[in-house]
Short mmCIF file of C-alpha atoms (C1' of nucleotides) in Angstrom, two decimals:
data_model
loop_
_atom_site.label_atom_id
_atom_site.label_comp_id
_atom_site.label_asym_id
_atom_site.label_seq_id
_atom_site.Cartn_x
_atom_site.Cartn_y
_atom_site.Cartn_z
CA MET A 252 -57.61 1.86 -81.15
CA GLU A 253 -59.57 2.76 -84.20
CA CYS A 254 -61.54 5.93 -84.35
CA ALA A 255 -65.25 5.33 -84.69
CA MET A 256 -65.65 7.64 -87.59
CA SER A 257 -62.58 6.33 -89.24
CA ARG A 258 -64.48 3.13 -89.84
CA CYS A 259 -66.90 4.95 -92.09
CA PRO A 260 -66.03 5.11 -95.71
CA ALA A 261 -65.33 8.64 -96.81
CA PRO A 262 -68.45 9.06 -98.98
CA LEU A 263 -70.62 8.06 -96.10
CA ILE A 264 -68.97 10.51 -93.79
CA LEU A 265 -69.58 13.20 -96.34
CA GLU A 266 -73.21 12.25 -96.60
CA LEU A 267 -73.54 12.34 -92.86
CA PHE A 268 -72.06 15.76 -92.88
CA ILE A 269 -74.64 16.86 -95.36
CA TYR A 270 -77.65 15.55 -93.47
CA PRO A 271 -77.05 16.22 -89.80
CA GLN A 272 -79.61 18.97 -89.69
CA MET A 273 -82.20 16.57 -91.01
CA ALA A 274 -81.41 14.27 -88.15
CA ALA A 275 -81.65 17.11 -85.73
CA ALA A 276 -85.02 17.99 -87.22
CA GLY A 277 -86.44 14.71 -85.93
CA GLU A 278 -88.97 14.79 -83.15
CA GLY A 279 -87.20 16.07 -80.08
CA GLY A 280 -83.97 15.70 -81.90
CA CYS A 281 -84.43 11.98 -81.74
CA VAL A 282 -85.73 9.98 -84.60
CA GLY A 283 -84.53 6.67 -83.37
CA GLY A 284 -81.41 4.78 -84.18
CA SER A 285 -82.69 1.77 -85.99
CA ARG A 286 -81.08 0.55 -89.10
CA SER A 287 -84.12 1.63 -91.01
CA ASP A 288 -83.68 5.10 -89.68
CA LEU A 289 -80.30 5.25 -91.30
CA SER A 290 -81.80 4.61 -94.65
CA VAL A 291 -83.78 7.80 -94.33
CA PHE A 292 -80.67 9.85 -94.28
CA ILE A 293 -78.02 7.72 -95.80
CA THR A 294 -78.23 6.64 -99.35
CA THR A 295 -76.77 3.25 -98.74
CA LYS A 296 -78.18 0.11 -100.22
CA THR A 297 -76.64 -2.21 -97.70
CA LYS A 298 -78.73 -3.40 -94.82
CA ARG A 299 -76.06 -2.47 -92.37
CA SER A 300 -73.89 0.47 -92.90
CA PRO A 301 -70.18 -0.26 -92.72
CA CYS A 302 -70.09 2.62 -90.33
CA PRO A 303 -70.61 1.48 -86.76
CA PRO A 304 -74.25 1.99 -85.88
CA GLN A 305 -73.38 3.55 -82.59
CA THR A 306 -71.65 6.26 -84.52
CA LEU A 307 -74.64 6.73 -86.75
CA ASP A 308 -77.12 6.54 -83.94
CA ALA A 309 -75.32 9.38 -82.35
CA PHE A 310 -76.77 11.62 -85.00
CA PHE A 311 -80.30 10.82 -83.97
CA VAL A 312 -80.12 11.55 -80.31
CA SER A 313 -79.67 14.86 -78.72
CA ALA A 314 -76.29 14.09 -77.33
CA PRO A 315 -73.62 16.66 -76.74
CA SER A 316 -71.71 15.34 -79.67
CA PRO A 317 -72.15 12.56 -82.14
CA PHE A 318 -68.43 12.23 -82.42
CA LEU A 319 -67.52 11.58 -78.89
CA GLY A 320 -67.85 7.84 -79.09
CA PRO A 321 -68.31 6.92 -75.47
CA ARG A 322 -68.75 10.54 -74.66
CA SER A 323 -71.93 10.43 -76.66
CA MET A 324 -73.49 8.69 -73.74
CA VAL A 325 -75.34 11.10 -71.60
CA SER A 326 -75.21 10.10 -68.04
CA PHE A 327 -78.45 8.99 -66.51
CA GLN A 328 -77.73 11.43 -63.76
CA ASP A 329 -77.87 14.26 -66.23
CA VAL A 330 -81.23 13.13 -67.47
CA ARG A 331 -82.72 12.78 -64.05
CA GLU A 332 -81.50 16.15 -63.04
CA ASN A 333 -83.03 17.63 -66.17
CA ARG A 334 -79.71 18.71 -67.40
CA SER A 335 -80.69 18.62 -71.02
CA PRO A 336 -77.87 17.81 -73.30
CA LYS A 337 -76.75 20.28 -75.80
CA SER A 338 -78.60 20.12 -79.03
CA PHE A 339 -77.13 18.38 -81.99
CA TYR A 340 -74.40 20.17 -83.80
CA SER A 341 -72.49 19.21 -86.84
CA PRO A 342 -68.85 18.34 -87.32
CA TYR A 343 -68.46 21.72 -88.81
CA ASP A 344 -68.73 23.12 -85.32
CA PHE A 345 -65.56 21.31 -84.49
CA ARG A 346 -63.95 22.69 -87.56
CA GLU A 347 -64.79 26.11 -86.29
CA ASN A 348 -63.10 25.33 -82.99
CA GLY A 349 -59.92 24.44 -84.64
CA ASP A 350 -58.07 21.36 -85.75
CA ASP A 351 -57.11 20.38 -82.23
CA GLU A 352 -60.65 19.66 -81.20
CA TRP A 353 -61.30 18.05 -84.53
CA ASP A 354 -58.39 15.73 -84.04
CA GLU A 355 -59.32 15.13 -80.46
CA TYR A 356 -62.84 14.01 -81.27
CA PHE A 357 -61.96 12.07 -84.35
CA HIS A 358 -59.09 10.24 -82.76
CA GLN A 359 -60.76 9.62 -79.45
CA PRO A 360 -60.33 6.00 -78.61
CA GLU A 361 -63.67 4.26 -78.92
CA LYS A 362 -64.29 2.72 -75.53
CA LYS A 363 -67.18 0.81 -74.23
CA ARG A 364 -68.74 2.34 -71.22
CA ARG A 365 -70.91 0.45 -68.87
CA LEU A 366 -74.32 1.79 -68.10
CA SER A 367 -74.77 3.29 -64.71
CA VAL A 368 -76.52 1.38 -61.98
CA ASP A 369 -79.55 3.63 -62.31
CA GLN A 370 -79.72 3.13 -66.02
CA VAL A 371 -79.53 -0.60 -65.64
CA GLN A 372 -82.22 -0.59 -62.97
CA PHE A 373 -84.46 1.47 -65.18
CA LEU A 374 -83.91 -0.90 -68.07
CA GLU A 375 -84.45 -3.93 -65.85
CA LYS A 376 -87.80 -2.58 -64.73
CA SER A 377 -88.78 -1.96 -68.29
CA PHE A 378 -87.59 -5.40 -69.31
CA ASN A 379 -89.61 -7.04 -66.56
CA LEU A 380 -92.71 -5.35 -67.83
CA GLU A 381 -92.13 -6.48 -71.38
CA ASN A 382 -89.01 -8.10 -72.72
CA LYS A 383 -89.70 -7.09 -76.28
CA LEU A 384 -89.08 -3.62 -77.42
CA GLU A 385 -91.47 -1.76 -79.68
CA PRO A 386 -89.92 1.12 -81.62
CA GLU A 387 -91.84 3.75 -79.70
CA ARG A 388 -90.79 2.33 -76.40
CA LYS A 389 -87.23 2.10 -77.53
CA VAL A 390 -87.18 5.76 -78.46
CA GLN A 391 -88.84 6.73 -75.22
CA LEU A 392 -86.35 4.73 -73.16
CA ALA A 393 -83.50 6.23 -75.11
CA LYS A 394 -84.85 9.65 -74.35
CA ASP A 395 -85.36 8.89 -70.70
CA LEU A 396 -81.94 7.41 -70.22
CA GLY A 397 -80.03 9.64 -72.54
CA LEU A 398 -78.81 6.74 -74.57
CA GLN A 399 -78.88 5.88 -78.23
CA PRO A 400 -81.96 3.91 -79.27
CA ARG A 401 -79.61 1.33 -80.65
CA GLN A 402 -78.02 0.94 -77.24
CA ILE A 403 -81.44 0.27 -75.81
CA ALA A 404 -82.11 -2.31 -78.49
CA ILE A 405 -78.75 -3.97 -77.87
CA TRP A 406 -79.29 -3.99 -74.15
CA PHE A 407 -82.66 -5.68 -74.55
CA GLN A 408 -81.21 -8.17 -76.98
CA ASN A 409 -78.39 -9.08 -74.64
CA ARG A 410 -80.78 -9.16 -71.73
CA ARG A 411 -83.04 -11.60 -73.56
CA ALA A 412 -80.00 -13.75 -74.30
CA ARG A 413 -79.00 -13.76 -70.63
CA CYS A 414 -82.54 -14.55 -69.63
CA LYS A 415 -82.65 -17.43 -72.05
CA SER A 416 -79.37 -18.95 -70.92
CA LYS A 417 -80.45 -18.66 -67.28
CA GLN A 418 -83.69 -20.40 -68.13
CA LEU A 419 -81.72 -23.10 -69.90
CA GLU A 420 -79.61 -23.58 -66.79
CA LYS A 421 -82.74 -23.89 -64.68
CA ASP A 422 -84.28 -26.36 -67.08
CA PHE A 423 -81.06 -28.34 -67.13
CA ASP A 424 -80.94 -28.51 -63.33
CA ALA A 425 -84.57 -29.56 -63.17
CA LEU A 426 -83.97 -32.27 -65.74
CA GLN A 427 -80.89 -33.45 -63.91
CA ASP A 428 -82.77 -33.68 -60.62
CA SER A 429 -85.51 -35.58 -62.34
CA TYR A 430 -82.98 -37.91 -63.92
CA ASN A 431 -81.22 -38.53 -60.61
CA SER A 432 -84.40 -39.44 -58.79
CA LEU A 433 -85.51 -41.69 -61.62
CA LYS A 434 -82.13 -43.39 -61.65
CA ALA A 435 -82.25 -43.98 -57.91
CA GLU A 436 -85.68 -45.49 -58.33
CA TYR A 437 -84.44 -47.63 -61.17
CA ASP A 438 -81.47 -48.85 -59.16
CA ASN A 439 -83.74 -49.80 -56.29
CA LEU A 440 -85.97 -51.74 -58.63
CA LEU A 441 -82.91 -53.43 -60.10
CA ASN A 442 -81.76 -54.50 -56.65
CA ALA A 443 -85.19 -55.83 -55.82
CA LYS A 444 -85.23 -57.70 -59.08
CA ASP A 445 -81.83 -59.25 -58.39
CA LYS A 446 -82.95 -60.37 -54.96
CA LEU A 447 -86.06 -61.95 -56.39
CA LYS A 448 -84.03 -63.62 -59.07
CA ALA A 449 -81.65 -65.04 -56.51
CA GLU A 450 -84.59 -66.31 -54.52
CA VAL A 451 -86.04 -67.98 -57.58
CA ASN A 452 -82.73 -69.62 -58.38
CA ASN A 453 -82.37 -70.79 -54.83
CA LEU A 454 -85.80 -72.37 -54.84
CA THR A 455 -85.19 -73.87 -58.23
CA GLY A 456 -82.05 -75.54 -56.99
CA LYS A 457 -83.85 -76.95 -54.03
CA LEU A 458 -86.59 -78.28 -56.27
CA LEU A 459 -84.18 -80.05 -58.53
CA LEU A 460 -82.33 -81.60 -55.64
CA LYS A 461 -85.55 -82.72 -54.12
CA GLU A 462 -86.69 -84.23 -57.36
CA LYS A 463 -83.43 -86.06 -57.70
CA TYR A 464 -83.65 -87.29 -54.20
CA MET A 465 -87.21 -88.49 -54.60
CA GLY A 466 -86.35 -90.31 -57.78
CA HIS A 467 -83.73 -92.30 -55.97
CA ALA A 468 -86.01 -92.91 -53.05
CA ALA A 469 -88.59 -94.38 -55.40
CA GLU A 470 -85.96 -96.59 -56.98
CA SER A 471 -84.93 -97.79 -53.55
CA SER A 472 -88.48 -98.59 -52.51
CA GLU A 473 -88.97 -100.58 -55.69
CA LEU A 474 -85.92 -102.57 -54.82
CA ASN A 475 -87.00 -102.77 -51.21
CA PRO A 476 -90.77 -103.29 -51.10
CA LEU A 477 -90.66 -103.37 -47.32
CA SER A 478 -89.83 -99.75 -47.22
CA GLU A 479 -92.49 -97.90 -45.31
CA GLU A 480 -91.74 -94.50 -46.61
CA PRO A 481 -94.98 -92.61 -47.07
CA PRO A 482 -95.78 -91.49 -50.58
CA GLN A 483 -94.28 -88.14 -51.37
CA LYS A 484 -96.25 -85.21 -52.67
CA PRO A 485 -95.47 -84.33 -56.22
CA ILE A 486 -93.08 -81.41 -56.38
CA SER A 487 -95.50 -79.38 -58.40
CA ASP A 488 -97.87 -79.61 -55.44
CA LEU A 489 -95.16 -78.45 -53.12
CA VAL A 490 -94.49 -75.55 -55.34
CA SER A 491 -98.10 -74.56 -55.51
CA GLU A 492 -98.45 -74.86 -51.78
CA GLY A 493 -95.44 -72.73 -51.17
CA GLU A 494 -93.80 -75.41 -49.17
CA VAL A 495 -90.76 -75.70 -51.25
CA SER A 496 -88.60 -73.92 -48.78
CA LYS A 497 -89.74 -76.32 -46.09
CA VAL A 498 -88.82 -79.36 -48.05
CA SER A 499 -86.19 -81.48 -46.48
CA ILE A 500 -83.14 -81.45 -48.59
CA PRO A 501 -80.66 -84.24 -48.43
CA ALA A 502 -77.05 -83.45 -48.12
CA PHE A 503 -74.94 -85.04 -50.77
CA THR A 504 -71.33 -85.76 -50.49
CA HIS A 505 -69.08 -84.79 -53.22
CA GLU A 506 -68.74 -88.41 -54.19
CA GLU A 507 -72.44 -88.58 -54.71
CA ILE A 508 -72.30 -85.56 -56.85
CA SER A 509 -69.47 -87.11 -58.75
CA SER A 510 -71.49 -90.18 -59.32
CA ALA A 511 -74.37 -88.02 -60.37
CA LYS A 512 -71.98 -86.54 -62.87
CA SER A 513 -71.58 -89.93 -64.32
CA GLY A 514 -75.31 -90.42 -64.27
CA THR A 515 -75.52 -92.95 -61.44
CA PHE A 516 -76.07 -92.63 -57.79
CA ASP A 517 -74.38 -95.02 -55.53
CA SER A 518 -77.23 -96.59 -53.67
CA ASP A 519 -74.73 -98.33 -51.46
CA SER A 520 -73.61 -95.09 -50.07
CA PRO A 521 -73.98 -95.01 -46.31
CA HIS A 522 -76.28 -92.09 -46.69
CA TYR A 523 -78.70 -94.21 -48.60
CA ASN A 524 -78.87 -97.31 -46.52
CA ASP A 525 -82.62 -97.15 -46.19
CA GLY A 526 -83.50 -94.96 -49.10
CA ILE A 527 -83.90 -92.00 -46.86
CA HIS A 528 -81.02 -89.78 -46.32
CA SER A 529 -79.54 -90.06 -42.88
CA SER A 530 -78.80 -86.41 -42.50
CA VAL A 531 -81.79 -84.48 -43.62
CA LEU A 532 -81.66 -80.75 -43.44
CA GLU A 533 -84.70 -78.85 -42.51
CA THR A 534 -85.22 -75.64 -44.39
CA GLY A 535 -82.49 -73.49 -45.59
CA VAL A 536 -79.50 -74.86 -47.22
CA THR A 537 -76.23 -74.29 -45.62
CA SER A 538 -72.85 -74.14 -47.08
CA ASN A 539 -71.99 -77.56 -45.87
CA VAL A 540 -74.68 -79.30 -47.80
CA PHE A 541 -72.24 -80.27 -50.46
CA GLU A 542 -69.27 -80.58 -48.30
CA PRO A 543 -66.67 -81.98 -50.58
CA GLU A 544 -64.21 -84.34 -49.04
CA GLN A 545 -61.87 -83.99 -51.87
CA SER A 546 -62.67 -81.37 -54.33
CA ASP A 547 -61.70 -81.14 -57.91
CA LEU A 548 -63.49 -77.82 -58.13
CA SER A 549 -61.71 -74.58 -58.19
CA GLN A 550 -62.00 -72.53 -55.07
CA ASP A 551 -64.32 -69.99 -56.62
CA GLU A 552 -66.54 -72.63 -58.01
CA GLU A 553 -66.63 -74.38 -54.70
CA GLU A 554 -67.59 -71.21 -52.94
CA ASN A 555 -70.35 -70.40 -55.33
CA PHE A 556 -71.52 -73.91 -55.34
CA GLY A 557 -71.49 -74.31 -51.61
CA ASN A 558 -73.06 -70.97 -50.85
CA SER A 559 -76.02 -71.18 -53.09
CA LEU A 560 -76.48 -74.90 -53.48
CA LEU A 561 -76.93 -74.11 -57.09
CA PRO A 562 -75.27 -75.62 -60.03
CA PRO A 563 -73.16 -73.16 -61.93
CA PRO A 564 -75.22 -70.63 -63.81
CA HIS A 565 -74.44 -72.13 -67.15
CA ILE A 566 -76.19 -75.29 -66.09
CA PHE A 567 -79.52 -73.70 -65.35
CA PRO A 568 -81.23 -71.86 -68.10
CA LYS A 569 -82.40 -68.39 -67.25
CA LEU A 570 -86.01 -68.34 -66.26
CA GLU A 571 -86.91 -66.16 -69.17
CA ASP A 572 -85.27 -68.67 -71.50
CA ILE A 573 -87.24 -71.62 -70.23
CA ASP A 574 -89.50 -73.24 -72.73
CA TYR A 575 -92.47 -74.74 -71.01
CA SER A 576 -93.98 -75.97 -74.20
CA ASP A 577 -92.22 -79.22 -73.58
CA ASP A 578 -93.62 -82.69 -74.05
CA SER A 579 -94.41 -82.70 -70.38
CA PRO A 580 -95.99 -79.32 -69.81
CA ALA A 581 -97.45 -80.41 -66.53
CA ASN A 582 -94.01 -80.35 -65.05
CA PRO A 583 -92.70 -76.81 -64.92
CA CYS A 584 -89.66 -77.99 -63.10
CA ASN A 585 -87.87 -79.55 -65.98
CA PHE A 586 -87.09 -76.10 -67.39
CA GLY A 587 -87.27 -77.28 -70.90
CA PHE A 588 -84.96 -80.19 -70.39
CA PRO A 589 -86.30 -83.56 -71.33
CA VAL A 590 -87.15 -85.39 -68.15
CA GLU A 591 -84.79 -88.21 -68.94
CA ASP A 592 -82.01 -85.71 -69.22
CA HIS A 593 -82.30 -84.43 -65.69
CA ALA A 594 -79.24 -86.28 -64.72
CA ALA A 595 -77.42 -84.34 -67.33
CA LEU A 596 -78.09 -81.24 -65.28
CA TRP A 597 -75.48 -82.51 -62.96
CA CYS A 598 -72.98 -83.08 -65.61
CA TRP A 599 -70.92 -80.07 -64.74
CA SER A 600 -68.91 -79.16 -67.63
CA TYR A 601 -65.77 -78.37 -65.71
"C1'" DT B 173 -49.10 -5.00 -60.30
"C1'" DT B 174 -50.38 -8.59 -63.14
"C1'" DG B 175 -52.54 -12.56 -64.92
"C1'" DT B 176 -56.92 -14.65 -65.43
"C1'" DG B 177 -61.73 -15.42 -65.45
"C1'" DT B 178 -66.32 -13.28 -65.78
"C1'" DT B 179 -69.59 -9.83 -67.20
"C1'" DT B 180 -71.24 -6.40 -70.18
"C1'" DT B 181 -71.53 -3.90 -74.43
"C1'" DA B 182 -71.42 -4.10 -79.23
"C1'" DT B 183 -70.88 -6.24 -84.02
"C1'" DT B 184 -71.81 -9.52 -87.61
"C1'" DG B 185 -74.19 -12.77 -90.30
"C1'" DC B 186 -78.15 -15.30 -90.91
"C1'" DC B 187 -82.99 -16.01 -90.60
"C1'" DT B 188 -88.02 -15.07 -90.55
"C1'" DC B 189 -91.85 -12.18 -91.22
"C1'" DC B 190 -94.49 -8.85 -93.58
"C1'" DG C 707 -86.42 -6.06 -99.85
"C1'" DG C 708 -86.51 -3.95 -95.37
"C1'" DA C 709 -87.07 -4.53 -90.33
"C1'" DG C 710 -85.97 -6.78 -86.51
"C1'" DG C 711 -84.66 -11.01 -83.76
"C1'" DC C 712 -81.19 -14.34 -82.56
"C1'" DA C 713 -76.74 -16.93 -82.12
"C1'" DA C 714 -72.05 -16.47 -82.15
"C1'" DT C 715 -68.42 -13.75 -81.24
"C1'" DA C 716 -65.18 -9.78 -80.18
"C1'" DA C 717 -63.55 -6.76 -77.05
"C1'" DA C 718 -63.72 -3.56 -73.21
"C1'" DA C 719 -64.64 -3.32 -68.38
"C1'" DC C 720 -64.46 -5.34 -64.17
"C1'" DA C 721 -63.32 -8.56 -60.14
"C1'" DC C 722 -60.08 -10.95 -57.74
"C1'" DA C 723 -56.37 -13.91 -56.32
"C1'" DA C 724 -51.35 -14.32 -56.11
#
DNA sequence: TTGTGTTTTATTGCCTCC
DNA sequence: GGAGGCAATAAAACACAA
């Protein structure tokens, strides 16, 4: 381990040896340990002396010895018990005591020494009052605690750094909590949105089926004027009256769907013998609505198809993509498709 | 006892303010 | 240009498990 004083360039050491009495002449033997203080005694042009400040500070405080490194710390206990440290004395005193002491003090390993619990408590109290350190306060604290003013300054600096990082941790935690709650809220809204979207799609599918069904019913009644089927409400009315979900939906066989694929319904189908479907479902669409007898759909497609009664998603445009500025704006159910192309909706592109 | 992680003390370089 | 603050970092001191 390097000796504290050995870090000082020789000329500086010599200068320090010349001026120690000036340092001792400071008020109460303590003129503070700031870097500016050094400039009073040391003719150095650099802002920071290459000599460790703790070594230099030692000259400004009435410590037993400026050369003791860690020994220069006066215990807080000593201060409280009014055991005043010995007044400053120069390196020459060591010379007088012989080379052994000289060597001992100059080659003393420089060790950090933690402040005592009392010292730290005292500093904490002071820090809580004011976390910035004015020069006068620094000197006073140094006196009270028997430390170098620079040590006080360093302690406050490190304490401010700790305080700041703790505050950052707190802020981070608060932000994280805030983020988590917002995310949970967002997820809930997303779920609600998905449910609503599914509901809209479901109703849309029912509407289209109903429209298809009614179209064929009208065709049948034209062919069969004796039909006594009462006139149907327009779908738009059903929509506005909220009755869509109550609309009777015909169940189509897969063959019918297949024929729809090709653009024609088989009016000879047994389900259409009188223009009205023989098996009408009331509300709700079950998975057997499109019960295929022989499916050419993949299993997944069948499941999706059967469960939702909806054409595959790529058939229906997304609601937000629908262009209502169509030629027939009165009919919001065509979703931007030309009316004559409705049949094409059923042209699954498998 | 030793290795390892954390805390504390201290240094260094840069920056801002006066 | 000096004083002092701050961030980054080094290194000693300390705590603790294996």
